[in-house]
Amino acid sequence: MRIYIFVDLDDTLFQTRRKAPPGTPLYPAALDRQGAPLSFMTPKQRALAELLLSRAYCIPTTARSYSAFRRTLLSFKGPAIIDFGGVILDDWGLQEPQWEGQMRPQLEQLKPQLQKFLGILEEIRLRRQLAVYTRLVSDFEMDLYLVTKQQDPQSKELEILYRELVPHFPHPDFYLHFNDNNLAIVPRCLEKKRAVKYMIDYLRQRWGEEILTIGFGDSRSDLGFMSCCDYALSPNNGQLMTLIREKFDV
Ligand SMILES: [Mg+2]
C-alpha cells in the first residue's frame, strides 16, 4: 500500500537555532533570503526525516510561501501544500490549476477585509508602542494572510497584540494563529485541512485504490489536517502535545 505523510515543516522537522535543544549538533535544514542557514535539524529529526523520506511519499504541508519553501534543503519530490493550503504544487512544482481555480476567487473577495486587519494591527502597534512588524504574505499574485513577528523573540509584545485582537474573533472569514513568534490572521478558506482532504481524494482517484495517510505536525492549527489522516504524529515538545498533556494532566 502506498504511504503518504503530510508533514508540517517548521518546528516539526526543523526549527531555528534558538528553539533547538542546547548542546545538540545541528544540521542546516533551511536558508534565509541571503542564503545563510536559518533552520536546523537535530540528529533525531534528521533520522526521522530520512526514515519518512525513504519509506513513504512525504507531502510538505506548510504555511511557508513558495520562495520560503524553496529555501528548505530537504529533498522533497512530488506535490506540496504551501501557504497554509492556499497553494498546492503539483509533481512538477507548478501551481495545481484546479485548486487554484477554487482559491483565487475566494481570496480576491477577502482582500478588502485583509487590508482592514492591516489597519487594525497598525493602530494597535502605534497605540501600545509595540516592537513588532507585520507582513502581508502574497504568493502567485494572491494576497494570502497577515503575519506579525516581534523584533525580540523573547519579549511578550505579541501576547499584548494577541489580547488586543481577541475581541475581533471569532470572525466569519478569518481566524487567528498564534504560536511562539508568529501571530497570523488567516482567511478561513486557507486551511491545511482543506488542501489535505483535496489531496487525499485526488491520490485515491489517481491510484484507484486506498492509501495509508499519516499527518505530522506540531501546532494546534495542524490538528485539523492531522485528523483527516489515518494516523497522527506529533513532536513531544510541540505546542499540540503540550496542550494535550495539560488537558489530560499527564
Ligand atoms: Mg509547525
Coordinates of N, CA and C and ligand atoms in Angstrom, one line a residue:
M1 N 0.8 -1.2 0.0 CA 0.0 0.0 0.0 C 0.9 1.3 0.0
R2 N 0.5 2.2 -0.8 CA 1.2 3.5 -0.8 C 1.0 4.3 0.5
I3 N 2.1 4.8 1.0 CA 2.0 5.5 2.3 C 2.3 7.0 2.0
Y4 N 1.4 7.9 2.4 CA 1.6 9.3 2.2 C 1.7 10.0 3.6
I5 N 2.7 10.8 3.8 CA 2.8 11.5 5.0 C 2.7 13.0 4.7
F6 N 1.7 13.6 5.3 CA 1.5 15.1 5.2 C 2.3 15.7 6.3
V7 N 3.3 16.4 6.0 CA 4.3 16.8 7.1 C 4.4 18.3 7.1
D8 N 4.1 18.9 8.3 CA 4.4 20.3 8.5 C 6.0 20.4 8.6
L9 N 6.5 21.6 8.4 CA 8.0 21.7 8.4 C 8.5 22.4 9.6
D10 N 8.2 23.7 9.8 CA 8.8 24.5 10.9 C 8.3 24.0 12.2
D11 N 9.3 23.7 13.1 CA 9.0 23.2 14.5 C 8.5 21.8 14.5
T12 N 8.5 21.2 13.3 CA 8.1 19.7 13.2 C 9.4 19.0 12.8
L13 N 9.9 19.3 11.6 CA 11.1 18.6 11.1 C 12.3 19.4 11.4
F14 N 12.2 20.7 11.6 CA 13.4 21.6 11.9 C 12.9 22.8 12.6
Q15 N 13.8 23.6 13.2 CA 13.5 24.8 13.9 C 14.7 25.8 13.8
T16 N 14.5 27.0 14.2 CA 15.6 27.9 14.3 C 16.5 27.5 15.4
R17 N 17.7 28.0 15.4 CA 18.8 27.7 16.4 C 18.3 27.9 17.8
R18 N 17.6 29.1 18.0 CA 17.1 29.5 19.3 C 16.2 28.4 19.9
K19 N 15.4 27.7 19.1 CA 14.5 26.8 19.6 C 15.0 25.4 19.7
A20 N 16.2 25.2 19.2 CA 16.8 23.8 19.2 C 17.4 23.5 20.6
P21 N 17.4 22.3 21.0 CA 17.9 22.0 22.4 C 19.4 22.3 22.5
P22 N 19.8 23.0 23.5 CA 21.2 23.4 23.6 C 22.2 22.2 23.6
G23 N 23.3 22.4 23.0 CA 24.4 21.4 23.1 C 24.2 20.3 22.1
T24 N 23.2 20.3 21.3 CA 22.9 19.2 20.3 C 23.6 19.6 19.0
P25 N 24.2 18.7 18.3 CA 24.7 19.0 16.9 C 23.5 19.4 16.0
L26 N 23.7 20.4 15.2 CA 22.6 20.8 14.3 C 23.0 20.8 12.9
Y27 N 22.1 20.4 12.0 CA 22.3 20.3 10.6 C 21.4 21.3 9.9
P28 N 22.0 22.1 9.0 CA 21.2 23.1 8.3 C 20.0 22.4 7.5
A29 N 18.8 23.0 7.6 CA 17.6 22.5 7.0 C 16.9 23.5 6.1
A30 N 17.1 24.8 6.4 CA 16.5 25.8 5.5 C 17.4 27.0 5.6
L31 N 17.3 27.8 4.5 CA 18.2 29.0 4.4 C 17.3 30.3 4.6
D32 N 18.0 31.4 4.9 CA 17.3 32.7 4.9 C 17.4 33.3 3.5
R33 N 16.9 34.5 3.3 CA 16.8 35.1 2.0 C 18.2 35.3 1.4
Q34 N 19.2 35.5 2.4 CA 20.6 35.7 1.9 C 21.4 34.4 1.6
G35 N 20.7 33.3 1.9 CA 21.4 32.0 1.6 C 22.1 31.5 2.8
A36 N 22.0 32.1 4.0 CA 22.6 31.5 5.2 C 21.7 30.6 5.9
P37 N 22.2 29.5 6.6 CA 21.4 28.6 7.3 C 20.6 29.3 8.4
L38 N 19.3 29.1 8.4 CA 18.4 29.7 9.4 C 17.7 28.7 10.3
S39 N 17.4 27.5 9.7 CA 16.7 26.5 10.4 C 17.5 25.2 10.4
F40 N 17.4 24.5 11.5 CA 18.3 23.3 11.7 C 17.6 22.1 12.2
M41 N 18.1 20.9 11.8 CA 17.6 19.7 12.3 C 18.5 19.1 13.4
T42 N 17.9 18.5 14.4 CA 18.7 17.8 15.4 C 19.0 16.4 14.8
P43 N 19.9 15.6 15.3 CA 20.2 14.3 14.8 C 18.9 13.4 14.8
K44 N 18.1 13.6 15.8 CA 16.9 12.8 15.8 C 15.9 13.2 14.7
Q45 N 15.8 14.5 14.5 CA 14.9 14.9 13.5 C 15.4 14.5 12.1
R46 N 16.8 14.5 12.0 CA 17.3 14.1 10.7 C 17.1 12.6 10.5
A47 N 17.2 11.8 11.5 CA 17.0 10.3 11.4 C 15.5 10.1 11.0
L48 N 14.6 10.8 11.7 CA 13.2 10.6 11.4 C 12.9 11.0 9.9
A49 N 13.4 12.2 9.5 CA 13.2 12.6 8.1 C 13.7 11.6 7.1
E50 N 14.9 11.1 7.4 CA 15.4 10.0 6.5 C 14.5 8.8 6.4
L51 N 14.0 8.4 7.6 CA 13.1 7.3 7.6 C 11.9 7.6 6.8
L52 N 11.2 8.7 7.0 CA 10.0 9.0 6.4 C 10.2 9.2 4.8
L53 N 11.3 9.9 4.5 CA 11.5 10.1 3.0 C 11.9 8.8 2.3
S54 N 12.5 7.9 3.0 CA 12.9 6.6 2.3 C 11.7 5.6 2.2
R55 N 10.7 5.7 3.1 CA 9.7 4.7 3.2 C 8.3 5.2 2.7
A56 N 8.2 6.5 2.5 CA 6.8 7.0 2.2 C 7.0 8.2 1.2
Y57 N 5.8 8.6 0.7 CA 5.7 9.8 -0.1 C 5.5 10.9 0.9
C58 N 6.4 11.9 1.1 CA 6.2 13.0 2.0 C 5.6 14.2 1.3
I59 N 4.5 14.7 1.7 CA 3.9 15.9 1.1 C 4.1 17.0 2.1
P60 N 5.0 18.0 1.9 CA 5.1 19.1 2.8 C 3.8 19.8 2.9
T61 N 3.4 20.2 4.2 CA 2.1 20.8 4.4 C 2.4 22.0 5.3
T62 N 2.7 23.1 4.7 CA 3.3 24.2 5.4 C 2.7 25.6 5.2
A63 N 2.9 26.5 6.1 CA 2.5 27.9 6.0 C 3.5 28.6 5.1
R64 N 4.7 28.0 4.8 CA 5.7 28.7 4.1 C 5.2 29.1 2.7
S65 N 5.6 30.3 2.2 CA 5.3 30.8 0.9 C 6.2 29.9 -0.1
Y66 N 6.0 30.1 -1.4 CA 6.8 29.4 -2.4 C 8.3 29.7 -2.2
S67 N 8.6 30.9 -2.1 CA 10.1 31.2 -2.0 C 10.7 30.7 -0.7
A68 N 10.0 30.7 0.4 CA 10.5 30.2 1.7 C 10.5 28.7 1.6
F69 N 9.6 28.1 0.9 CA 9.6 26.6 0.7 C 10.8 26.2 -0.1
R70 N 11.1 27.0 -1.1 CA 12.2 26.6 -2.0 C 13.6 26.8 -1.3
R71 N 13.5 27.4 -0.1 CA 14.8 27.6 0.7 C 15.0 26.4 1.6
T72 N 14.1 25.5 1.7 CA 14.3 24.3 2.5 C 15.3 23.4 1.8
L73 N 16.1 22.7 2.6 CA 17.2 21.8 2.0 C 16.8 20.4 1.9
L74 N 15.6 20.0 2.4 CA 15.2 18.6 2.4 C 14.8 18.2 0.9
S75 N 15.0 17.0 0.6 CA 14.8 16.7 -0.9 C 13.4 16.1 -1.0
F76 N 12.4 17.0 -1.0 CA 11.0 16.5 -1.2 C 10.8 16.4 -2.7
K77 N 10.2 15.3 -3.1 CA 9.8 15.2 -4.5 C 8.3 15.1 -4.6
G78 N 7.7 15.5 -5.7 CA 6.3 15.4 -5.8 C 5.6 16.6 -5.3
P79 N 4.3 16.5 -5.0 CA 3.4 17.6 -4.7 C 3.8 18.2 -3.3
A80 N 3.3 19.4 -3.1 CA 3.5 20.1 -1.8 C 2.3 21.0 -1.6
I81 N 2.0 21.2 -0.3 CA 0.9 22.1 0.1 C 1.6 23.3 0.9
I82 N 1.5 24.5 0.3 CA 2.2 25.6 0.9 C 1.2 26.7 1.2
D83 N 1.7 27.8 1.8 CA 0.8 29.0 2.1 C -0.4 28.6 2.9
F84 N -0.3 27.8 3.9 CA -1.4 27.4 4.8 C -2.5 26.6 4.0
G85 N -2.1 26.0 2.8 CA -3.1 25.3 2.0 C -3.6 26.2 0.9
G86 N -3.1 27.4 0.8 CA -3.6 28.3 -0.3 C -3.1 27.9 -1.7
V87 N -2.0 27.2 -1.7 CA -1.4 26.8 -3.0 C -1.0 25.3 -2.9
I88 N -1.4 24.6 -3.9 CA -0.9 23.2 -4.0 C 0.0 23.1 -5.2
L89 N 1.2 22.6 -5.0 CA 2.2 22.5 -6.1 C 2.1 21.0 -6.6
D90 N 2.1 20.9 -7.9 CA 1.9 19.5 -8.4 C 3.3 18.8 -8.5
D91 N 3.3 17.7 -9.2 CA 4.5 16.9 -9.3 C 5.7 17.6 -9.9
W92 N 5.4 18.6 -10.7 CA 6.4 19.4 -11.4 C 6.7 20.7 -10.7
G93 N 6.1 20.9 -9.6 CA 6.4 22.2 -8.8 C 5.6 23.4 -9.3
L94 N 4.6 23.1 -10.1 CA 3.7 24.2 -10.6 C 2.4 24.2 -9.8
Q95 N 1.8 25.4 -9.9 CA 0.5 25.6 -9.1 C -0.5 24.7 -9.7
E96 N -1.2 23.9 -8.9 CA -2.2 22.9 -9.3 C -3.4 23.7 -9.7
P97 N -3.8 23.6 -11.0 CA -4.8 24.6 -11.6 C -6.2 24.4 -11.0
Q98 N -6.6 23.2 -10.7 CA -8.0 23.1 -10.2 C -8.1 23.7 -8.8
W99 N -7.1 23.5 -7.9 CA -7.1 24.1 -6.6 C -7.0 25.6 -6.7
E100 N -6.2 26.0 -7.6 CA -6.1 27.5 -7.8 C -7.4 28.1 -8.2
G101 N -8.1 27.4 -9.1 CA -9.5 27.8 -9.5 C -10.4 28.0 -8.4
Q102 N -10.3 27.2 -7.3 CA -11.1 27.3 -6.1 C -10.6 28.5 -5.2
M103 N -9.3 28.6 -5.0 CA -8.8 29.5 -4.0 C -8.8 31.0 -4.5
R104 N -8.4 31.2 -5.8 CA -8.1 32.6 -6.2 C -9.4 33.5 -6.0
P105 N -10.6 33.0 -6.5 CA -11.7 33.9 -6.3 C -12.1 34.2 -4.9
Q106 N -11.9 33.2 -4.0 CA -12.2 33.3 -2.6 C -11.3 34.4 -2.0
L107 N -10.0 34.3 -2.3 CA -9.0 35.2 -1.7 C -9.3 36.6 -2.2
E108 N -9.6 36.7 -3.5 CA -9.9 38.0 -4.1 C -11.0 38.7 -3.3
Q109 N -12.0 38.0 -2.9 CA -13.2 38.6 -2.2 C -12.7 39.1 -0.8
L110 N -11.7 38.5 -0.2 CA -11.4 38.8 1.1 C -10.3 39.9 1.2
K111 N -9.8 40.4 0.1 CA -8.8 41.4 0.1 C -9.1 42.6 0.9
P112 N -10.3 43.2 0.7 CA -10.6 44.4 1.5 C -10.6 44.2 3.0
Q113 N -11.1 43.0 3.4 CA -11.1 42.8 4.9 C -9.6 42.6 5.4
L114 N -8.8 42.0 4.6 CA -7.4 41.8 4.9 C -6.7 43.1 5.1
Q115 N -7.0 44.1 4.2 CA -6.5 45.4 4.4 C -7.0 46.1 5.6
K116 N -8.3 45.8 6.0 CA -8.8 46.4 7.2 C -8.0 45.9 8.4
F117 N -7.7 44.6 8.5 CA -7.0 44.0 9.6 C -5.6 44.6 9.6
L118 N -5.0 44.9 8.5 CA -3.7 45.5 8.4 C -3.7 46.8 9.1
G119 N -4.8 47.6 8.9 CA -5.0 48.9 9.6 C -5.2 48.7 11.1
I120 N -5.9 47.7 11.5 CA -6.2 47.4 12.9 C -4.9 47.1 13.6
L121 N -4.0 46.2 13.0 CA -2.7 45.9 13.5 C -1.9 47.1 13.7
E122 N -1.9 48.0 12.7 CA -1.0 49.1 12.8 C -1.5 50.1 13.9
E123 N -2.8 50.2 14.0 CA -3.4 51.1 15.1 C -2.9 50.6 16.4
I124 N -3.0 49.2 16.6 CA -2.6 48.7 17.9 C -1.1 48.9 18.2
R125 N -0.3 48.6 17.1 CA 1.1 48.7 17.3 C 1.5 50.2 17.7
L126 N 0.9 51.2 17.1 CA 1.2 52.5 17.4 C 0.7 52.9 18.8
R127 N -0.5 52.5 19.1 CA -1.2 52.9 20.4 C -0.4 52.2 21.6
R128 N 0.0 50.9 21.4 CA 0.6 50.2 22.5 C 2.2 50.3 22.4
Q129 N 2.6 51.0 21.3 CA 4.1 51.1 21.1 C 4.8 49.8 21.1
L130 N 4.4 48.9 20.3 CA 4.9 47.5 20.3 C 6.1 47.4 19.2
A131 N 7.1 46.7 19.6 CA 8.2 46.5 18.6 C 7.9 45.2 17.8
V132 N 6.9 45.3 17.0 CA 6.5 44.2 16.2 C 6.4 44.6 14.7
Y133 N 6.5 43.7 13.8 CA 6.3 44.1 12.4 C 5.4 43.1 11.7
T134 N 4.6 43.6 10.8 CA 3.6 42.8 10.1 C 3.9 42.7 8.6
R135 N 3.6 41.6 8.1 CA 3.9 41.4 6.6 C 2.6 40.8 6.0
L136 N 2.2 41.4 4.9 CA 1.1 40.7 4.1 C 1.8 39.7 3.2
V137 N 1.5 38.5 3.4 CA 2.1 37.4 2.6 C 1.3 37.2 1.4
S138 N 1.9 37.4 0.2 CA 1.3 37.2 -1.1 C 2.1 36.1 -1.8
D139 N 1.4 35.4 -2.7 CA 2.1 34.4 -3.5 C 1.3 34.2 -4.7
F140 N 2.0 34.0 -5.8 CA 1.3 33.7 -7.1 C 0.3 34.8 -7.4
E141 N 0.7 36.1 -7.0 CA -0.2 37.2 -7.1 C -1.6 37.1 -6.4
M142 N -1.5 36.4 -5.3 CA -2.7 36.3 -4.4 C -2.3 36.8 -3.1
D143 N -3.1 37.7 -2.5 CA -2.9 38.2 -1.1 C -3.5 37.1 -0.2
L144 N -2.6 36.6 0.7 CA -3.0 35.4 1.4 C -3.3 35.6 2.9
Y145 N -2.4 36.1 3.7 CA -2.6 36.3 5.1 C -1.6 37.3 5.7
L146 N -1.9 37.7 6.9 CA -1.0 38.7 7.6 C -0.2 37.9 8.7
V147 N 1.0 38.2 8.8 CA 1.8 37.6 9.9 C 2.6 38.7 10.6
T148 N 2.5 38.6 11.9 CA 3.3 39.6 12.7 C 4.3 38.9 13.6
K149 N 5.5 39.4 13.6 CA 6.5 38.9 14.5 C 7.0 40.0 15.4
Q150 N 7.6 39.6 16.5 CA 8.2 40.6 17.4 C 9.7 40.7 17.2
Q151 N 10.2 41.9 17.3 CA 11.7 42.0 17.0 C 12.5 41.2 17.9
D152 N 12.1 41.2 19.2 CA 12.9 40.4 20.2 C 12.0 39.1 20.4
P153 N 12.5 38.0 20.0 CA 11.7 36.8 20.1 C 11.4 36.4 21.5
Q154 N 12.1 36.9 22.5 CA 11.9 36.6 23.9 C 10.9 37.5 24.6
S155 N 10.5 38.6 23.9 CA 9.6 39.6 24.5 C 8.2 39.1 24.5
K156 N 7.3 39.9 25.2 CA 5.9 39.5 25.3 C 5.0 40.3 24.5
E157 N 5.6 41.0 23.5 CA 4.8 42.0 22.8 C 3.7 41.4 21.9
L158 N 4.0 40.2 21.4 CA 3.0 39.5 20.6 C 1.8 39.1 21.4
E159 N 2.1 38.8 22.7 CA 0.9 38.4 23.6 C 0.0 39.6 23.8
I160 N 0.6 40.8 23.9 CA -0.2 42.1 24.1 C -1.0 42.3 22.9
L161 N -0.4 42.1 21.7 CA -1.1 42.3 20.4 C -2.2 41.2 20.3
Y162 N -1.9 40.0 20.7 CA -2.9 38.9 20.7 C -4.1 39.3 21.5
R163 N -3.9 39.8 22.7 CA -5.0 40.1 23.6 C -5.9 41.2 23.0
E164 N -5.2 42.2 22.4 CA -5.9 43.3 21.7 C -6.8 42.8 20.6
L165 N -6.3 41.7 19.9 CA -7.0 41.2 18.7 C -8.2 40.3 19.1
V166 N -8.1 39.7 20.2 CA -9.1 38.7 20.6 C -10.5 39.2 20.4
P167 N -10.9 40.4 20.8 CA -12.3 40.9 20.6 C -12.8 40.8 19.2
H168 N -11.8 40.8 18.2 CA -12.3 40.8 16.8 C -12.6 39.3 16.3
F169 N -12.4 38.4 17.2 CA -12.6 37.0 16.8 C -13.5 36.3 17.8
P170 N -14.2 35.2 17.5 CA -14.2 34.6 16.1 C -14.8 35.5 15.1
H171 N -14.2 35.5 13.9 CA -14.6 36.3 12.8 C -15.2 35.3 11.7
P172 N -16.2 35.7 11.0 CA -16.8 34.7 10.0 C -15.8 34.3 8.9
D173 N -14.9 35.2 8.6 CA -14.0 34.8 7.4 C -12.5 34.6 7.8
F174 N -12.1 34.9 9.0 CA -10.7 34.8 9.4 C -10.5 34.2 10.7
Y175 N -9.4 33.5 10.9 CA -9.0 33.0 12.2 C -7.6 33.5 12.6
L176 N -7.3 33.4 13.9 CA -6.0 33.8 14.5 C -5.2 32.5 14.7
H177 N -3.9 32.6 14.3 CA -3.0 31.5 14.6 C -1.8 32.1 15.3
F178 N -1.6 31.6 16.5 CA -0.6 32.2 17.4 C 0.3 31.0 17.9
N179 N 1.6 31.0 17.5 CA 2.5 30.0 18.0 C 3.9 30.6 18.1
D180 N 4.3 30.8 19.3 CA 5.7 31.3 19.5 C 5.8 32.7 18.9
N181 N 6.7 32.9 17.9 CA 7.0 34.2 17.4 C 6.2 34.5 16.1
N182 N 5.0 33.9 16.0 CA 4.2 34.1 14.8 C 2.7 34.3 15.3
L183 N 2.2 35.5 14.9 CA 0.8 35.8 15.1 C 0.2 36.1 13.7
A184 N -0.6 35.2 13.2 CA -1.1 35.3 11.9 C -2.6 35.5 11.9
I185 N -3.1 36.3 11.0 CA -4.5 36.5 10.7 C -4.8 35.8 9.3
V186 N -5.5 34.7 9.4 CA -5.6 33.9 8.2 C -7.0 33.7 7.7
P187 N -7.3 33.9 6.4 CA -8.6 33.6 6.0 C -9.0 32.2 6.2
R188 N -10.3 32.0 6.6 CA -10.8 30.6 6.9 C -10.6 29.7 5.7
C189 N -10.7 30.2 4.5 CA -10.5 29.4 3.3 C -9.1 28.8 3.2
L190 N -8.2 29.5 3.9 CA -6.8 29.0 3.9 C -6.6 28.0 5.1
E191 N -6.8 26.8 4.8 CA -6.7 25.8 5.8 C -5.9 24.6 5.3
K192 N -4.9 24.2 6.0 CA -4.2 23.0 5.6 C -5.1 21.8 5.4
K193 N -6.1 21.8 6.3 CA -7.0 20.6 6.3 C -7.8 20.5 5.0
R194 N -8.2 21.6 4.5 CA -9.0 21.5 3.2 C -8.1 21.0 2.1
A195 N -6.9 21.5 2.1 CA -5.9 21.1 1.0 C -5.5 19.6 1.1
V196 N -5.4 19.2 2.4 CA -5.0 17.8 2.6 C -6.2 16.9 2.2
K197 N -7.4 17.3 2.5 CA -8.6 16.5 2.1 C -8.6 16.4 0.6
Y198 N -8.4 17.5 -0.1 CA -8.4 17.5 -1.5 C -7.3 16.6 -2.1
M199 N -6.1 16.6 -1.5 CA -5.0 15.8 -2.0 C -5.3 14.3 -1.7
I200 N -5.9 14.0 -0.6 CA -6.2 12.6 -0.3 C -7.2 12.0 -1.3
D201 N -8.2 12.8 -1.6 CA -9.2 12.4 -2.6 C -8.5 12.2 -4.0
Y202 N -7.7 13.2 -4.3 CA -7.0 13.2 -5.6 C -6.1 11.9 -5.7
L203 N -5.4 11.6 -4.7 CA -4.5 10.5 -4.7 C -5.2 9.1 -4.8
R204 N -6.3 9.0 -4.0 CA -7.1 7.8 -4.1 C -7.6 7.6 -5.5
Q205 N -8.1 8.7 -6.1 CA -8.6 8.5 -7.5 C -7.4 8.2 -8.5
R206 N -6.3 8.9 -8.2 CA -5.2 8.7 -9.2 C -4.7 7.2 -9.2
W207 N -4.6 6.6 -8.0 CA -4.1 5.3 -7.9 C -5.2 4.2 -8.0
G208 N -6.5 4.7 -7.9 CA -7.6 3.7 -7.9 C -7.6 2.7 -6.8
E209 N -7.0 3.1 -5.7 CA -7.0 2.2 -4.5 C -6.8 3.0 -3.2
E210 N -7.0 2.4 -2.1 CA -6.9 3.0 -0.8 C -5.4 3.3 -0.6
I211 N -5.1 4.4 0.1 CA -3.8 4.8 0.5 C -3.7 4.9 2.0
L212 N -2.5 4.7 2.6 CA -2.3 5.0 4.0 C -1.8 6.4 4.2
T213 N -2.5 7.1 5.1 CA -2.1 8.5 5.3 C -1.7 8.8 6.8
I214 N -0.7 9.6 6.9 CA -0.2 10.0 8.3 C -0.1 11.5 8.3
G215 N -0.6 12.2 9.3 CA -0.5 13.6 9.4 C 0.6 13.9 10.5
F216 N 1.5 14.8 10.3 CA 2.6 15.0 11.2 C 2.8 16.5 11.4
G217 N 2.5 17.0 12.6 CA 2.6 18.4 12.8 C 2.7 18.8 14.3
D218 N 3.2 20.0 14.6 CA 3.4 20.4 15.9 C 2.4 21.3 16.6
S219 N 1.6 22.0 15.7 CA 0.8 23.1 16.2 C -0.7 22.7 16.4
R220 N -1.3 23.4 17.3 CA -2.8 23.3 17.4 C -3.4 23.4 16.0
S221 N -2.9 24.3 15.2 CA -3.6 24.6 13.9 C -3.3 23.4 12.9
D222 N -2.4 22.5 13.3 CA -2.1 21.3 12.4 C -3.1 20.2 12.7
L223 N -3.8 20.3 13.8 CA -4.7 19.2 14.3 C -5.7 18.9 13.2
G224 N -6.3 19.9 12.6 CA -7.3 19.7 11.6 C -6.8 18.8 10.5
F225 N -5.6 19.1 9.9 CA -5.2 18.2 8.8 C -4.7 16.9 9.3
M226 N -4.2 16.8 10.5 CA -3.8 15.5 11.1 C -5.0 14.6 11.3
S227 N -6.1 15.3 11.6 CA -7.3 14.5 11.9 C -8.0 13.9 10.6
C228 N -7.5 14.4 9.4 CA -8.0 13.9 8.2 C -7.3 12.6 7.8
C229 N -6.2 12.3 8.5 CA -5.3 11.2 8.1 C -5.7 10.0 8.9
D230 N -5.2 8.8 8.5 CA -5.4 7.6 9.3 C -4.7 7.6 10.6
Y231 N -3.5 8.2 10.6 CA -2.7 8.3 11.9 C -2.2 9.7 12.0
A232 N -1.9 10.0 13.3 CA -1.3 11.4 13.6 C 0.0 11.2 14.3
L233 N 0.9 12.1 14.0 CA 2.2 12.0 14.6 C 2.6 13.5 15.1
S234 N 3.2 13.6 16.2 CA 3.5 15.0 16.7 C 4.7 15.0 17.6
P235 N 5.6 16.0 17.4 CA 6.8 16.1 18.3 C 6.3 16.3 19.7
N236 N 7.0 15.6 20.7 CA 6.6 15.7 22.0 C 6.8 17.0 22.7
N237 N 7.7 17.8 22.1 CA 7.9 19.2 22.7 C 7.1 20.3 22.0
G238 N 6.2 19.9 21.1 CA 5.5 20.9 20.4 C 4.3 21.5 21.1
Q239 N 3.7 22.5 20.5 CA 2.5 23.2 21.1 C 1.4 22.2 21.3
L240 N 1.1 21.3 20.3 CA 0.0 20.5 20.4 C 0.1 19.4 21.5
M241 N 1.2 18.8 21.6 CA 1.4 17.8 22.6 C 1.4 18.4 24.0
T242 N 1.9 19.7 24.1 CA 1.9 20.4 25.4 C 0.5 20.6 25.8
L243 N -0.4 21.0 24.9 CA -1.8 21.3 25.2 C -2.5 20.0 25.6
I244 N -2.2 18.9 24.9 CA -2.8 17.6 25.2 C -2.4 17.2 26.6
R245 N -1.1 17.3 26.9 CA -0.7 16.9 28.3 C -1.4 17.7 29.3
E246 N -1.5 19.0 29.1 CA -2.2 19.9 30.1 C -3.6 19.5 30.2
K247 N -4.3 19.2 29.1 CA -5.7 18.9 29.1 C -6.0 17.6 29.9
F248 N -5.1 16.6 29.7 CA -5.3 15.3 30.3 C -4.5 15.0 31.5
D249 N -3.7 16.1 31.9 CA -3.0 16.1 33.1 C -2.0 14.8 33.2
V250 N -1.2 14.7 32.1 CA -0.2 13.6 32.0 C 1.2 14.2 32.0
Ligands
MG1 MG 4.9 24.0 12.6

